[in-house]
Short mmCIF file of N, CA and C in Angstrom, two decimals:
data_model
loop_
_atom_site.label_atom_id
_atom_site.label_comp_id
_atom_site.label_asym_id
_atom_site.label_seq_id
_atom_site.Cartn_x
_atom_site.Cartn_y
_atom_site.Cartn_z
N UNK F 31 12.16 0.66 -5.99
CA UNK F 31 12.27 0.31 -4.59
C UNK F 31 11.66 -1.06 -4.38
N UNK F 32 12.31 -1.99 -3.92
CA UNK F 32 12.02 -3.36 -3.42
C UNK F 32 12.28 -3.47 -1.67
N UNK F 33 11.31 -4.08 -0.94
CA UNK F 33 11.58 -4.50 -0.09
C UNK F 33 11.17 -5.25 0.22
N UNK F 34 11.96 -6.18 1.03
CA UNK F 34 11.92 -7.99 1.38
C UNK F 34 11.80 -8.14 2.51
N UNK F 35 10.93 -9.38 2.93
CA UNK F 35 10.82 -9.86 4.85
C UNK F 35 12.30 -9.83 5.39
N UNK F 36 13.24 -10.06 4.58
CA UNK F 36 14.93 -10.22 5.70
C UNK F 36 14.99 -9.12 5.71
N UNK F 37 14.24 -7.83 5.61
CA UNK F 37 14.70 -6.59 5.98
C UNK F 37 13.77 -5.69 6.89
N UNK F 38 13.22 -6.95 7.84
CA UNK F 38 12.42 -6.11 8.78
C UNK F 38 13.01 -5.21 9.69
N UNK F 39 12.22 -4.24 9.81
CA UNK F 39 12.14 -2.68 10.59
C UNK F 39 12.40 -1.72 10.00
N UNK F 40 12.99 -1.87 8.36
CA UNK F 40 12.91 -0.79 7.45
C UNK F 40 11.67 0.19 7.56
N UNK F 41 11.89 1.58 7.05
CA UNK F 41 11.18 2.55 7.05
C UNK F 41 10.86 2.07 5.63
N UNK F 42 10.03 2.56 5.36
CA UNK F 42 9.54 2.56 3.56
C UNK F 42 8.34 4.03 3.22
N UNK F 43 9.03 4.40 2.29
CA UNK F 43 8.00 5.67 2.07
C UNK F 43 8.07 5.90 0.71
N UNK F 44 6.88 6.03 0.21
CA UNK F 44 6.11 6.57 -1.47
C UNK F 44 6.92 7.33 -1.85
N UNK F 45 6.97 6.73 -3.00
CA UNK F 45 7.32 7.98 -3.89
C UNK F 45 6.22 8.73 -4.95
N UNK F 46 6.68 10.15 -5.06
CA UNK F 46 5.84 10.63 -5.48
C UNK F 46 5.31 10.16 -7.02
N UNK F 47 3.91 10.05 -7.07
CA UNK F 47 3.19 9.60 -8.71
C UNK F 47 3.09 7.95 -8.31
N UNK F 48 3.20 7.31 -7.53
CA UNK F 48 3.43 6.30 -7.67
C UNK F 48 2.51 5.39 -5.83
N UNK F 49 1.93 4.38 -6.44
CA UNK F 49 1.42 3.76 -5.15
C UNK F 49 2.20 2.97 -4.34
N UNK F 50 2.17 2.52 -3.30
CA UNK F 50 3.01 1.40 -2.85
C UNK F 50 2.04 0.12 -2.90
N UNK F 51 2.49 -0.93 -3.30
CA UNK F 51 1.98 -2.35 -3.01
C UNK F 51 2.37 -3.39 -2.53
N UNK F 52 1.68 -4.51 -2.38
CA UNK F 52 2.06 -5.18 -1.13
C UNK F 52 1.98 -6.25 -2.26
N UNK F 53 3.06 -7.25 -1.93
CA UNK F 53 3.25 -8.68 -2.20
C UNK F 53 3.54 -9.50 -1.26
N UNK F 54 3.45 -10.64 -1.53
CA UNK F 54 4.01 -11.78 -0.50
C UNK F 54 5.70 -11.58 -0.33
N UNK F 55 5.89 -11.30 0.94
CA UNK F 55 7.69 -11.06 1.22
C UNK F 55 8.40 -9.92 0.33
N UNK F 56 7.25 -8.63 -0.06
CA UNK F 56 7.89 -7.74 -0.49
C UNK F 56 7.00 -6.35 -0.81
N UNK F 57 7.51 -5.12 -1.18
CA UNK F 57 6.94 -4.45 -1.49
C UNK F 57 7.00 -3.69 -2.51
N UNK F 58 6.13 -3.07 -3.47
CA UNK F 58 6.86 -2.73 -5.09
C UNK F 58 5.97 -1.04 -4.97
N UNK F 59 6.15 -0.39 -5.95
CA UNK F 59 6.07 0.58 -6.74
C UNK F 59 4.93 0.32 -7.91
N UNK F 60 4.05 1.28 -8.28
CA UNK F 60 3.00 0.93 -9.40
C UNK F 60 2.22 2.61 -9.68
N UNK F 61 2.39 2.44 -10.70
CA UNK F 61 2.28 3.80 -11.08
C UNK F 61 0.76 3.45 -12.34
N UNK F 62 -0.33 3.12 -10.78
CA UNK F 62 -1.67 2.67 -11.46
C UNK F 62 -2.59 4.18 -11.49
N UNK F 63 -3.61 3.96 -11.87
CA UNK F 63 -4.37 4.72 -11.87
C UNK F 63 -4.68 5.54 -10.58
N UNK F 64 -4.91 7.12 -10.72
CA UNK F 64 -5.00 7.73 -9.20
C UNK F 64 -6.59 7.36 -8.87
N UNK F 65 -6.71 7.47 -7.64
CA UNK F 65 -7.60 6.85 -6.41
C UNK F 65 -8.13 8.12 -6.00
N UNK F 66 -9.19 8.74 -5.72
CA UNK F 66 -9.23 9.99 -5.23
C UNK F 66 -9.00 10.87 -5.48
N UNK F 67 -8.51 11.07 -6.87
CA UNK F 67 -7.74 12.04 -7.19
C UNK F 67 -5.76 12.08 -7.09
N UNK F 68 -5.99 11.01 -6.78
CA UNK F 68 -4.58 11.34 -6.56
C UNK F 68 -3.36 10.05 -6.47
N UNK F 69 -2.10 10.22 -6.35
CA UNK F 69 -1.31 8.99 -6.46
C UNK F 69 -0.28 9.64 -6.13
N UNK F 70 0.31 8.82 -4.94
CA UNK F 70 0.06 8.08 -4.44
C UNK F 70 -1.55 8.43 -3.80
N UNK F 71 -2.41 6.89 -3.35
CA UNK F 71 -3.36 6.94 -2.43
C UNK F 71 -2.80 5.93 -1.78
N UNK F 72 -3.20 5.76 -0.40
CA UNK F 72 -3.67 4.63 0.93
C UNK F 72 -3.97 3.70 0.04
N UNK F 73 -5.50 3.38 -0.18
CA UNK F 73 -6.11 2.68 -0.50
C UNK F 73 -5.47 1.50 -0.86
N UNK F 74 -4.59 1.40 -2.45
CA UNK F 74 -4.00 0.45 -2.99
C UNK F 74 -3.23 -0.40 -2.18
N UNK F 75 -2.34 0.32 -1.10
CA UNK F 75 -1.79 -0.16 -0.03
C UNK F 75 -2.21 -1.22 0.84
N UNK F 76 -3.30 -0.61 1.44
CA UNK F 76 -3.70 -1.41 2.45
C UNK F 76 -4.90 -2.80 1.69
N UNK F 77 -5.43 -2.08 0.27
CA UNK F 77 -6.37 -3.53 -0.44
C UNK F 77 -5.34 -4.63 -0.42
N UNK F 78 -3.78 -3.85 -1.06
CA UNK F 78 -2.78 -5.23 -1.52
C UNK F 78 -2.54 -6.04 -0.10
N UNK F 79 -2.21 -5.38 0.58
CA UNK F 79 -1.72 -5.77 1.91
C UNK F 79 -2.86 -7.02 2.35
N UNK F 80 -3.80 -6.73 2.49
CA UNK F 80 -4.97 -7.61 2.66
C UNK F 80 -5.61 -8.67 1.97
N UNK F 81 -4.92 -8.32 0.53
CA UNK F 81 -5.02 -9.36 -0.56
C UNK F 81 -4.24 -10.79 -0.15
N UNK F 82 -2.63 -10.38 0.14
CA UNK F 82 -2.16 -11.14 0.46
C UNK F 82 -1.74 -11.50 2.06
N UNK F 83 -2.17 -10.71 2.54
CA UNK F 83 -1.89 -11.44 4.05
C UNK F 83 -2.98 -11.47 5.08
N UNK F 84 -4.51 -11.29 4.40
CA UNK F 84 -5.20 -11.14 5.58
C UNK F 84 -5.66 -10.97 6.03
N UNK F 85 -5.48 -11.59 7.55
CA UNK F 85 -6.64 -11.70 8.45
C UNK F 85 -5.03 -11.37 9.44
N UNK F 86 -4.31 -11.40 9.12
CA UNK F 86 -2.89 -11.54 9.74
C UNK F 86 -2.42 -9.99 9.43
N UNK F 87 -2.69 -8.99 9.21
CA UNK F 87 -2.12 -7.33 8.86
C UNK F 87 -3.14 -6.73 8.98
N UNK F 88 -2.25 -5.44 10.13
CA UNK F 88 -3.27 -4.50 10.27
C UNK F 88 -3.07 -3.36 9.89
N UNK F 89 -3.68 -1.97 9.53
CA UNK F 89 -4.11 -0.85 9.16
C UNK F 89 -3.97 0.15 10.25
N UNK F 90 -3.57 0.74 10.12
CA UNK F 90 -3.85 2.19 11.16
C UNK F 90 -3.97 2.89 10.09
N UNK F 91 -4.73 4.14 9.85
CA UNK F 91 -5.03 5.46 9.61
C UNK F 91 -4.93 6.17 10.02
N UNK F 92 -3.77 7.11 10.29
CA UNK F 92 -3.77 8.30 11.45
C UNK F 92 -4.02 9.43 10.86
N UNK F 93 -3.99 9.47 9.45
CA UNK F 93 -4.51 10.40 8.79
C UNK F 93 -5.05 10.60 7.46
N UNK F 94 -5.63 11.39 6.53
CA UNK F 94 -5.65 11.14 5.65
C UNK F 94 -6.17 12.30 4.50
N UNK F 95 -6.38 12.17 3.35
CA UNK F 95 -7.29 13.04 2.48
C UNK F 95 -8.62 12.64 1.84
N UNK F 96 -9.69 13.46 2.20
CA UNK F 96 -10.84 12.99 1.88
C UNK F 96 -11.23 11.63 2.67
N UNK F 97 -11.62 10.54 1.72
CA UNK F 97 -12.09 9.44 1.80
C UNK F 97 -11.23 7.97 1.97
N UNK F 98 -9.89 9.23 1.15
CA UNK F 98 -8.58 7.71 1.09
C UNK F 98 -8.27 6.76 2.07
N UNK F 99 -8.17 5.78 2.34
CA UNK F 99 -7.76 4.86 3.02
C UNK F 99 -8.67 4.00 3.95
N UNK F 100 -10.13 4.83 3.76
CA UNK F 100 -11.69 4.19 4.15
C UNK F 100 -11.74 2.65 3.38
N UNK F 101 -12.31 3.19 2.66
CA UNK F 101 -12.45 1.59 1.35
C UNK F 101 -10.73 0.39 1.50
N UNK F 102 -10.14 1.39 2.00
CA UNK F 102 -9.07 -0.40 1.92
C UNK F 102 -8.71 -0.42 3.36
N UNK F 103 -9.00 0.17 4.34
CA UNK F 103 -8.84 -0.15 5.77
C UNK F 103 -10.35 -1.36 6.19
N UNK F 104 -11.54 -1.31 5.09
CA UNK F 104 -12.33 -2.25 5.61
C UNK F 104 -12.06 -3.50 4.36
N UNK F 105 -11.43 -3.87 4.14
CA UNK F 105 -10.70 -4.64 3.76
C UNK F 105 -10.47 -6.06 4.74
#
């Protein structure tokens, strides 16, 4: 799964075993080490996201497991 800035308002959703990450003008698949126990996690998501864009992208958490998505929402 690839997705690119000319395809804004796409839905995008994990697949299972696998994290989502954030690049500049896209988004990839990575089947890194689990986070919490588990993989997909948040976390990887929102660190990449922040890696590359920011002070400019934001985070919501509306939910979660355990601890996941703490450590990369303060990011």
């Amino acid at each position: 799964m690839r997705w690119r800035e000319d395809q804004a308002g796409a839905d995008l959703c994990g697949t299972p075993d696998f994290h989502l990450i954030v690049g500049k003008g896209f988004v990839r698949l990575n089947h890194g080490p689990k986070e919490h126990y588990s993989r997909p996690a948040i976390d990887p998501l929102f660190r990449s996201a922040a890696q590359v864009y920011g002070r400019r992208v934001v985070g919501v958490l509306l939910s979660g497991a355990s601890s996941d998505g703490v450590a990369g929402l303060k990011r």
